[in-house]
Amino acid sequence: MPQHILIVGGGVGGTIVANLLARSLHHQEAEITLIDSTGKHVYMPGWLYLPFNHLGAESDQLVRPEHSLLNNRVHLVTGDVYKIDIQNRELYVHQSRGLDEIVGTGGASEAIYPYDYLVLATGARLVPSDLPGLAEGEGKWHHFYSAEGSLQLRQALETFAGGRIVITVGGIPYRCPPAPLEFTFLLDEWLRKRGLRDRTEIHYLYPLPRVFPIESVAAVATPLLEERDVKYTIFFNTEAVDTERKLVSSLEGEEIAYDLLVLVPPHRGAKVIEDSGLGDAQGWLPTDRATLEVKGMPHVYALGDATDLPVSKSGSAAHFEAKVLAARLGALVHGEELKGEEGLYDGEVMCFLETGQNKATQLVFNYENPPHPPRPSLYYHMEKQLFNRAYWHIVPQGLV
Ligand SMILES: Cc1cc2nc3c(=O)[nH]c(=O)nc-3n(C[C@H](O)[C@H](O)[C@H](O)COP(=O)(O)OP(=O)(O)OC[C@H]3O[C@@H](n4cnc5c(N)ncnc54)[C@H](O)[C@@H]3O)c2cc1C
């Protein structure tokens, strides 16, 4: 009898696991099903560039149908998993956009999917209501953490004539820790090109005792902020936003006025994780840092942004985790022993940090070894640009 492997989430993590398993397991050994609420695969790193009209990309070029990226051995279900029953090894799914609906013969349906192995790759979600003032002030502050948000920010920048731009985060953790710094550097460059830099103060606020969580990265970024005349305040834990008075205030008791606010919204794990009582207080899955097994839940694995692992919430981490998880699940289905480090995640992450002016640096690290970012250069900027374009052809397929 084939084993049923269910994967929830068609982001970078879930898609790579599905494709690698489809290539390594015969259909008599395993049936692989991926369930995703939207049926669309989004390349979020592209959102960073949309406000500046870079990348030559519009938001619709950063999305592809999930089915176009999957090995044809993977059965795709477009639907929302609304309950995960760990005791009975079942998922409850509201199939709102099933094949029926696509061909126009049917509508929503409910289904129960049993599993032998479950992979939770449900990512993170934005919860503005977690920070007082954000939900009430909708449309009066900005972010680049969704395609719509980035395009609205682009419009706000187009009409910006000078003043103070404040950049901050609404809480930790959030996806892609370098993104607010990258945005700051790209904004500085953009304002200089538009002749607006002399009339604009950029103020970067960060909750930690430095401008980036990892010390070696902060050591590279801080002098760059100073060189570019970007003001920064550390130990600024955003507590509330007043969009009427245009003030952002911190737990530490500071109030900072802005003309334009760019704030990374608070993040949480997927709603179904919270609703099924599987996550911690923020909805992150308690995950074994090496095996990726969800703690206390046999046969359930997690990867990517959905986990509580002490690595950045990044596509890169999800990518490396997907490879070890596919090796682990493949061995389990084959009844084979894993050897040495095989099937164990060591915290590997590799990502770029754009520093503006056509330069970037690269962050390579794992649980044990912090990054040693090289001096920002055109070389890493070009590598990042190349990656942005090559992504669709190599990453979801698990070819790198
Ligand atoms: C502006 C920005 C820039 C970034 N830049 C970088 C970068 O340069 N490098 C980098 O490595 N990372 C970057 N990231 C982070 C990266 O995009 C994410 O960390 C990555 O996409 C996480 O992948 P994932 O598979 O864990 O989750 P996701 O890609 O979020 O996928 C989760 C999937 O689960 C589905 N889902 C959720 N709940 C359910 C449910 N109940 N039922 C069915 N399906 C469900 C969702 O529809 C979604 O498709 C950036 C992110 C942002 C926002």
Coordinates of C-alpha atoms and ligand atoms in Angstrom, one line a residue:
M1 CA 0.0 0.0 0.0
P2 CA 1.4 3.4 -0.8
Q3 CA 2.0 5.8 2.1
H4 CA -0.1 9.0 2.0
I5 CA 2.1 12.1 2.4
L6 CA 0.2 15.3 2.8
I7 CA 1.9 18.6 2.4
V8 CA 0.0 21.8 3.5
G9 CA 1.3 25.0 1.8
G10 CA 2.5 25.6 -1.7
G11 CA 5.1 28.2 -0.9
V12 CA 8.8 27.6 -1.4
G13 CA 9.2 25.0 1.4
G14 CA 6.1 22.9 0.6
T15 CA 6.7 23.0 -3.2
I16 CA 10.3 21.8 -3.0
V17 CA 9.5 19.0 -0.6
A18 CA 6.7 17.8 -2.9
N19 CA 8.9 17.9 -6.0
L20 CA 11.9 16.1 -4.4
L21 CA 9.6 13.4 -2.9
A22 CA 7.9 12.9 -6.3
R23 CA 11.3 12.3 -7.9
S24 CA 12.6 10.0 -5.2
L25 CA 9.5 7.8 -4.4
H26 CA 7.7 5.5 -6.8
H27 CA 3.9 5.9 -7.0
Q28 CA 3.5 2.4 -5.5
E29 CA 5.5 3.7 -2.4
A30 CA 3.8 7.0 -1.8
E31 CA 1.0 9.2 -2.9
I32 CA 2.0 12.8 -2.6
T33 CA -0.7 15.5 -2.1
L34 CA -0.1 19.2 -1.7
I35 CA -2.9 21.4 -0.4
D36 CA -2.7 25.1 -0.8
S37 CA -5.4 27.7 -0.1
T38 CA -4.7 29.9 -3.1
G39 CA -3.2 27.5 -5.7
K40 CA -0.8 30.3 -6.5
H41 CA 2.9 30.5 -5.8
V42 CA 4.3 33.9 -4.8
Y43 CA 7.9 35.1 -5.0
M44 CA 7.8 37.5 -2.0
P45 CA 11.4 38.8 -2.3
G46 CA 10.2 40.7 -5.4
W47 CA 7.9 42.8 -3.3
L48 CA 11.0 44.7 -2.0
Y49 CA 11.6 46.2 -5.4
L50 CA 8.0 47.1 -6.4
P51 CA 7.9 50.4 -4.5
F52 CA 10.9 51.6 -6.5
N53 CA 9.7 50.1 -9.8
H54 CA 12.9 48.0 -10.0
L55 CA 13.3 44.5 -11.3
G56 CA 11.3 45.5 -14.4
A57 CA 8.6 43.5 -12.6
E58 CA 5.0 44.2 -11.9
S59 CA 3.3 42.3 -9.1
D60 CA 1.6 39.8 -11.5
Q61 CA 5.1 38.7 -12.6
L62 CA 5.8 37.6 -9.1
V63 CA 3.0 35.0 -9.0
R64 CA 2.6 31.7 -10.9
P65 CA 0.0 28.9 -10.8
E66 CA 1.2 26.3 -8.3
H67 CA 0.3 23.5 -10.7
S68 CA 2.9 24.8 -13.3
L69 CA 5.7 24.3 -10.8
L70 CA 4.8 20.8 -9.5
N71 CA 6.0 17.4 -10.7
N72 CA 3.0 15.7 -12.3
R73 CA 3.3 13.0 -9.7
V74 CA 2.1 15.5 -7.1
H75 CA -1.7 15.8 -6.6
L76 CA -2.6 19.4 -6.1
V77 CA -5.7 20.4 -4.0
T78 CA -6.7 24.0 -4.0
G79 CA -8.4 24.5 -0.7
D80 CA -8.2 25.8 2.8
V81 CA -7.2 23.3 5.6
Y82 CA -9.3 24.5 8.5
K83 CA -8.7 21.7 11.0
I84 CA -5.7 19.4 11.7
D85 CA -6.6 16.3 13.7
I86 CA -3.3 14.9 15.0
Q87 CA -4.9 12.0 17.0
N88 CA -6.8 10.6 14.0
R89 CA -4.2 11.7 11.4
E90 CA -6.7 13.7 9.3
L91 CA -7.0 17.1 7.7
Y92 CA -10.3 18.9 7.1
V93 CA -10.3 20.9 4.0
H94 CA -12.7 23.5 2.5
Q95 CA -12.1 23.1 -1.2
S96 CA -13.2 26.5 -2.4
R97 CA -11.4 26.5 -5.8
G98 CA -11.4 22.8 -6.8
L99 CA -11.1 21.5 -10.3
D100 CA -14.9 21.5 -10.5
E101 CA -15.1 25.2 -10.0
I102 CA -12.3 25.9 -12.5
V103 CA -14.2 24.0 -15.2
G104 CA -17.4 25.7 -14.1
T105 CA -19.3 22.6 -13.0
G106 CA -19.2 22.9 -9.2
G107 CA -18.5 25.0 -6.2
A108 CA -17.2 24.7 -2.7
S109 CA -16.9 21.3 -1.1
E110 CA -15.7 19.8 2.2
A111 CA -13.3 16.9 2.3
I112 CA -11.3 14.9 4.9
Y113 CA -7.8 13.8 3.9
P114 CA -6.1 11.0 5.9
Y115 CA -2.3 10.9 6.1
D116 CA 0.6 8.7 7.1
Y117 CA 3.0 11.6 7.1
L118 CA 2.1 15.3 7.3
V119 CA 4.3 18.2 6.3
L120 CA 3.2 21.6 7.6
A121 CA 4.6 24.4 5.4
T122 CA 1.9 26.9 6.1
G123 CA 4.2 30.0 6.4
A124 CA 3.4 33.2 8.3
R125 CA 0.5 35.7 8.2
L126 CA 0.3 39.4 8.7
V127 CA -1.8 40.5 11.7
P128 CA -1.9 44.3 11.8
S129 CA -4.5 44.3 14.6
D130 CA -1.7 43.0 16.9
L131 CA -0.3 46.6 17.0
P132 CA -2.6 49.3 18.4
G133 CA -3.4 51.9 15.7
L134 CA -2.6 49.9 12.6
A135 CA -6.0 48.3 11.9
E136 CA -7.8 51.6 12.7
G137 CA -5.3 53.6 10.5
E138 CA -5.5 51.3 7.5
G139 CA -4.4 53.1 4.3
K140 CA -2.6 55.8 6.4
W141 CA 0.7 53.8 6.9
H142 CA 2.6 51.6 4.5
H143 CA 4.5 48.4 4.0
F144 CA 6.0 46.2 1.3
Y145 CA 4.9 42.8 2.7
S146 CA 2.3 42.1 0.1
A147 CA 1.9 43.0 -3.6
E148 CA -0.9 45.4 -2.8
G149 CA 1.0 47.0 0.0
S150 CA 4.1 47.5 -2.2
L151 CA 2.1 49.0 -5.0
Q152 CA 0.3 51.4 -2.6
L153 CA 3.7 52.4 -1.2
R154 CA 4.9 53.0 -4.7
Q155 CA 2.1 55.5 -5.2
A156 CA 2.8 57.2 -1.9
L157 CA 6.5 57.6 -2.9
E158 CA 5.6 59.0 -6.3
T159 CA 3.7 61.9 -4.6
F160 CA 6.2 62.3 -1.8
A161 CA 7.8 65.8 -1.9
G162 CA 10.0 65.6 1.2
G163 CA 9.7 65.3 5.0
R164 CA 10.5 62.5 7.4
I165 CA 10.2 58.8 6.5
V166 CA 10.2 56.4 9.4
I167 CA 11.0 52.7 8.8
T168 CA 10.4 50.2 11.5
V169 CA 9.0 46.8 12.4
G170 CA 5.8 45.9 14.3
G171 CA 7.3 43.0 16.1
I172 CA 9.7 40.1 16.0
P173 CA 9.9 37.6 14.3
Y174 CA 9.1 38.8 10.8
R175 CA 9.9 37.4 7.4
C176 CA 13.3 38.2 5.9
P177 CA 15.1 40.0 8.7
P178 CA 17.3 42.1 6.3
A179 CA 14.3 43.4 4.4
P180 CA 13.8 46.7 6.4
L181 CA 17.5 47.5 6.1
E182 CA 17.4 46.7 2.4
F183 CA 14.4 48.9 1.9
T184 CA 16.1 51.7 3.8
F185 CA 19.2 51.6 1.5
L186 CA 17.1 51.3 -1.7
L187 CA 15.0 54.3 -0.5
D188 CA 18.0 56.4 0.1
E189 CA 19.2 55.7 -3.4
W190 CA 15.8 56.3 -4.9
L191 CA 15.4 59.7 -3.1
R192 CA 18.9 60.8 -4.3
K193 CA 18.0 60.0 -7.9
R194 CA 14.8 62.0 -7.6
G195 CA 16.6 65.0 -6.1
L196 CA 14.6 64.6 -2.9
R197 CA 17.2 63.4 -0.5
D198 CA 18.2 66.9 0.8
R199 CA 14.6 67.4 1.7
T200 CA 14.0 64.1 3.4
E201 CA 15.1 62.6 6.7
I202 CA 15.2 58.8 6.8
H203 CA 14.8 57.4 10.3
Y204 CA 15.3 53.7 10.9
L205 CA 13.9 52.3 14.2
Y206 CA 14.8 48.8 15.5
P207 CA 13.8 47.0 18.6
L208 CA 17.1 45.3 19.4
P209 CA 20.3 46.8 20.8
R210 CA 21.7 47.1 17.3
V211 CA 20.3 47.7 13.7
F212 CA 20.2 43.9 12.8
P213 CA 19.7 40.8 15.0
I214 CA 23.2 39.3 14.1
E215 CA 26.1 41.3 15.4
S216 CA 28.4 40.7 12.4
V217 CA 25.8 42.0 10.0
A218 CA 25.0 45.0 12.1
A219 CA 28.7 45.8 12.1
V220 CA 28.6 46.1 8.3
A221 CA 25.2 47.8 8.1
T222 CA 25.7 50.5 10.7
P223 CA 28.5 52.4 9.0
L224 CA 26.6 52.3 5.8
L225 CA 23.6 53.9 7.4
E226 CA 25.9 56.6 8.8
E227 CA 27.6 57.1 5.4
R228 CA 24.2 57.6 3.8
D229 CA 23.0 60.0 6.5
V230 CA 20.3 57.7 7.7
K231 CA 19.3 58.4 11.3
Y232 CA 18.7 55.3 13.4
T233 CA 17.4 54.5 16.9
I234 CA 17.9 51.2 18.5
F235 CA 15.9 49.7 21.5
F236 CA 12.7 51.0 19.8
N237 CA 10.0 48.4 20.4
T238 CA 7.0 49.8 18.6
E239 CA 4.1 49.8 20.9
A240 CA 1.5 51.9 19.0
V241 CA 0.9 54.0 15.9
D242 CA -1.2 57.1 15.9
T243 CA -2.0 57.7 12.2
E244 CA -4.0 60.9 12.9
R245 CA -1.2 62.6 14.7
K246 CA 1.4 60.8 12.6
L247 CA 3.3 59.4 15.6
V248 CA 4.9 56.1 16.4
S249 CA 5.6 55.3 20.0
S250 CA 7.7 52.7 21.7
L251 CA 7.6 50.5 24.8
E252 CA 10.7 52.4 25.9
G253 CA 8.6 55.6 26.1
E254 CA 9.8 57.4 23.0
E255 CA 7.5 59.1 20.4
I256 CA 8.7 59.8 16.9
A257 CA 6.8 61.9 14.3
Y258 CA 6.7 61.0 10.7
D259 CA 5.3 62.2 7.3
L260 CA 5.4 58.7 5.8
L261 CA 5.5 55.5 7.8
V262 CA 6.8 52.2 6.4
L263 CA 6.2 49.5 9.0
V264 CA 6.6 45.7 8.7
P265 CA 3.3 44.4 10.1
P266 CA 3.3 42.0 13.0
H267 CA 3.5 38.4 11.9
R268 CA 2.0 35.2 13.3
G269 CA 1.7 31.5 12.2
A270 CA -1.1 30.4 10.0
K271 CA -4.6 30.5 11.4
V272 CA -5.2 26.8 11.1
I273 CA -2.2 26.1 13.3
E274 CA -3.7 28.4 16.0
D275 CA -7.2 27.0 15.5
S276 CA -6.0 23.4 15.8
G277 CA -4.1 24.3 19.0
L278 CA -0.7 23.1 17.6
G279 CA 1.4 26.3 17.8
D280 CA 2.9 28.5 20.5
A281 CA 1.3 31.8 21.6
Q282 CA 2.2 33.3 18.2
G283 CA 1.1 30.3 16.2
W284 CA 4.7 29.0 15.4
L285 CA 5.1 25.2 15.4
P286 CA 7.4 23.8 18.1
T287 CA 9.9 22.1 15.8
D288 CA 12.9 19.9 16.4
R289 CA 15.9 22.0 15.1
A290 CA 17.6 19.0 13.4
T291 CA 14.9 16.5 12.4
L292 CA 12.2 19.1 11.7
E293 CA 9.6 16.9 13.5
V294 CA 6.9 18.8 15.3
K295 CA 7.6 18.2 19.0
G296 CA 5.3 15.7 20.5
M297 CA 3.5 14.9 17.2
P298 CA 4.8 11.8 15.6
H299 CA 4.7 11.7 11.8
V300 CA 4.2 15.5 11.6
Y301 CA 7.0 17.7 10.2
A302 CA 7.3 21.4 9.7
L303 CA 9.5 23.7 7.8
G304 CA 9.9 27.3 6.6
D305 CA 8.2 30.3 8.2
A306 CA 5.7 28.1 10.1
T307 CA 8.3 26.8 12.6
D308 CA 9.7 28.3 15.8
L309 CA 13.3 27.5 14.7
P310 CA 16.0 29.9 15.7
V311 CA 16.8 30.8 12.1
S312 CA 15.6 33.7 9.9
K313 CA 12.1 33.3 8.4
S314 CA 13.5 33.1 4.9
G315 CA 12.9 31.3 1.6
S316 CA 16.5 30.2 1.9
A317 CA 16.0 28.5 5.2
A318 CA 12.8 26.8 3.9
H319 CA 14.8 25.7 0.8
F320 CA 17.6 24.0 2.8
E321 CA 15.0 22.5 5.2
A322 CA 13.0 21.1 2.3
K323 CA 16.0 19.2 1.1
V324 CA 16.8 17.5 4.4
L325 CA 13.1 16.8 5.1
A326 CA 12.7 15.2 1.7
A327 CA 15.7 13.0 2.4
R328 CA 14.3 12.1 5.9
L329 CA 10.8 11.2 4.6
G330 CA 12.2 9.4 1.6
A331 CA 14.3 7.2 4.0
L332 CA 11.3 6.6 6.3
V333 CA 9.1 5.4 3.4
H334 CA 11.8 3.2 2.1
G335 CA 12.5 1.8 5.6
E336 CA 16.1 2.9 5.4
E337 CA 18.5 4.2 8.0
L338 CA 19.7 7.7 7.6
K339 CA 23.5 8.0 7.8
G340 CA 25.5 10.7 9.6
E341 CA 24.2 14.2 8.9
E342 CA 21.8 13.0 6.3
G343 CA 18.2 14.2 7.0
L344 CA 19.4 16.6 9.7
Y345 CA 19.1 20.4 9.3
D346 CA 22.1 22.4 10.6
G347 CA 20.5 25.8 10.4
E348 CA 21.9 26.6 7.0
V349 CA 20.8 29.9 5.4
M350 CA 22.2 31.8 2.5
C351 CA 20.7 35.2 1.5
F352 CA 21.7 38.6 0.1
L353 CA 21.4 42.0 1.6
E354 CA 20.9 44.8 -0.9
T355 CA 22.8 47.9 0.2
G356 CA 21.7 50.2 -2.6
Q357 CA 23.9 51.9 -5.2
N358 CA 24.0 48.6 -7.2
K359 CA 25.7 46.8 -4.3
A360 CA 24.8 44.0 -2.0
T361 CA 26.5 41.6 0.4
Q362 CA 25.8 38.0 1.2
L363 CA 24.9 36.3 4.5
V364 CA 25.9 32.6 4.8
F365 CA 25.4 31.0 8.2
N366 CA 24.1 28.1 10.2
Y367 CA 23.2 27.3 13.9
E368 CA 26.9 27.2 14.9
N369 CA 28.6 29.7 12.6
P370 CA 27.5 33.4 12.2
P371 CA 27.8 35.1 8.8
H372 CA 30.9 37.0 7.8
P373 CA 29.4 39.4 5.2
P374 CA 31.9 40.4 2.5
R375 CA 32.2 44.1 1.6
P376 CA 29.2 45.1 -0.4
S377 CA 29.9 45.0 -4.1
L378 CA 28.3 44.9 -7.6
Y379 CA 29.1 41.2 -7.8
Y380 CA 26.6 40.2 -5.0
H381 CA 24.0 42.7 -6.3
M382 CA 24.2 41.0 -9.7
E383 CA 24.0 37.5 -8.1
K384 CA 20.8 38.6 -6.3
Q385 CA 19.3 40.0 -9.6
L386 CA 20.2 36.8 -11.4
F387 CA 18.6 34.8 -8.6
N388 CA 15.4 36.9 -8.8
R389 CA 15.1 35.9 -12.4
A390 CA 16.3 32.3 -12.2
Y391 CA 14.1 31.5 -9.2
W392 CA 11.1 30.3 -11.3
H393 CA 13.2 27.8 -13.3
I394 CA 15.3 26.2 -10.6
V395 CA 14.1 26.7 -7.0
P396 CA 10.5 25.4 -6.7
Q397 CA 11.6 22.3 -8.7
G398 CA 14.3 21.6 -6.2
L399 CA 17.0 21.7 -8.9
V400 CA 19.5 23.6 -6.7
Ligands
LIG1 C1 9.5 41.7 1.2 C2 10.1 40.3 1.4 C3 11.4 40.1 0.9 C4 11.9 38.8 1.1 N1 13.2 38.6 0.7 C5 13.7 37.3 0.9 C6 15.1 37.1 0.4 O1 15.7 37.9 -0.2 N2 15.6 35.8 0.6 C7 14.9 34.9 1.3 O2 15.4 33.8 1.5 N3 13.6 35.1 1.8 C8 13.0 36.3 1.6 N4 11.8 36.6 2.0 C9 11.1 35.6 2.9 C10 10.5 34.4 2.1 O3 9.7 34.9 1.0 C11 9.7 33.5 3.0 O4 10.4 33.3 4.1 C12 9.3 32.3 2.3 O5 8.4 32.5 1.3 C13 8.7 31.3 3.3 O6 8.3 30.1 2.6 P1 7.3 29.1 3.2 O7 7.2 28.0 2.2 O8 7.7 28.7 4.6 O9 5.9 29.9 3.4 P2 5.0 30.6 2.3 O10 5.8 31.0 1.1 O11 4.4 31.8 3.1 O12 3.9 29.6 1.9 C14 2.9 29.2 2.8 C15 1.8 28.6 1.9 O13 0.9 28.0 2.8 C16 -0.4 28.2 2.4 N5 -1.4 28.1 3.5 C17 -1.4 28.7 4.7 N6 -2.4 28.3 5.5 C18 -3.0 27.3 4.7 C19 -4.2 26.5 5.0 N7 -4.9 26.6 6.1 N8 -4.6 25.7 4.1 C20 -3.9 25.5 2.9 N9 -2.8 26.3 2.6 C21 -2.4 27.2 3.5 C22 -0.4 29.7 1.8 O14 -1.4 29.9 0.8 C23 1.0 29.7 1.2 O15 1.0 29.4 -0.2 C24 11.2 37.8 1.8 C25 9.9 38.1 2.3 C26 9.3 39.3 2.1 C27 7.9 39.6 2.5

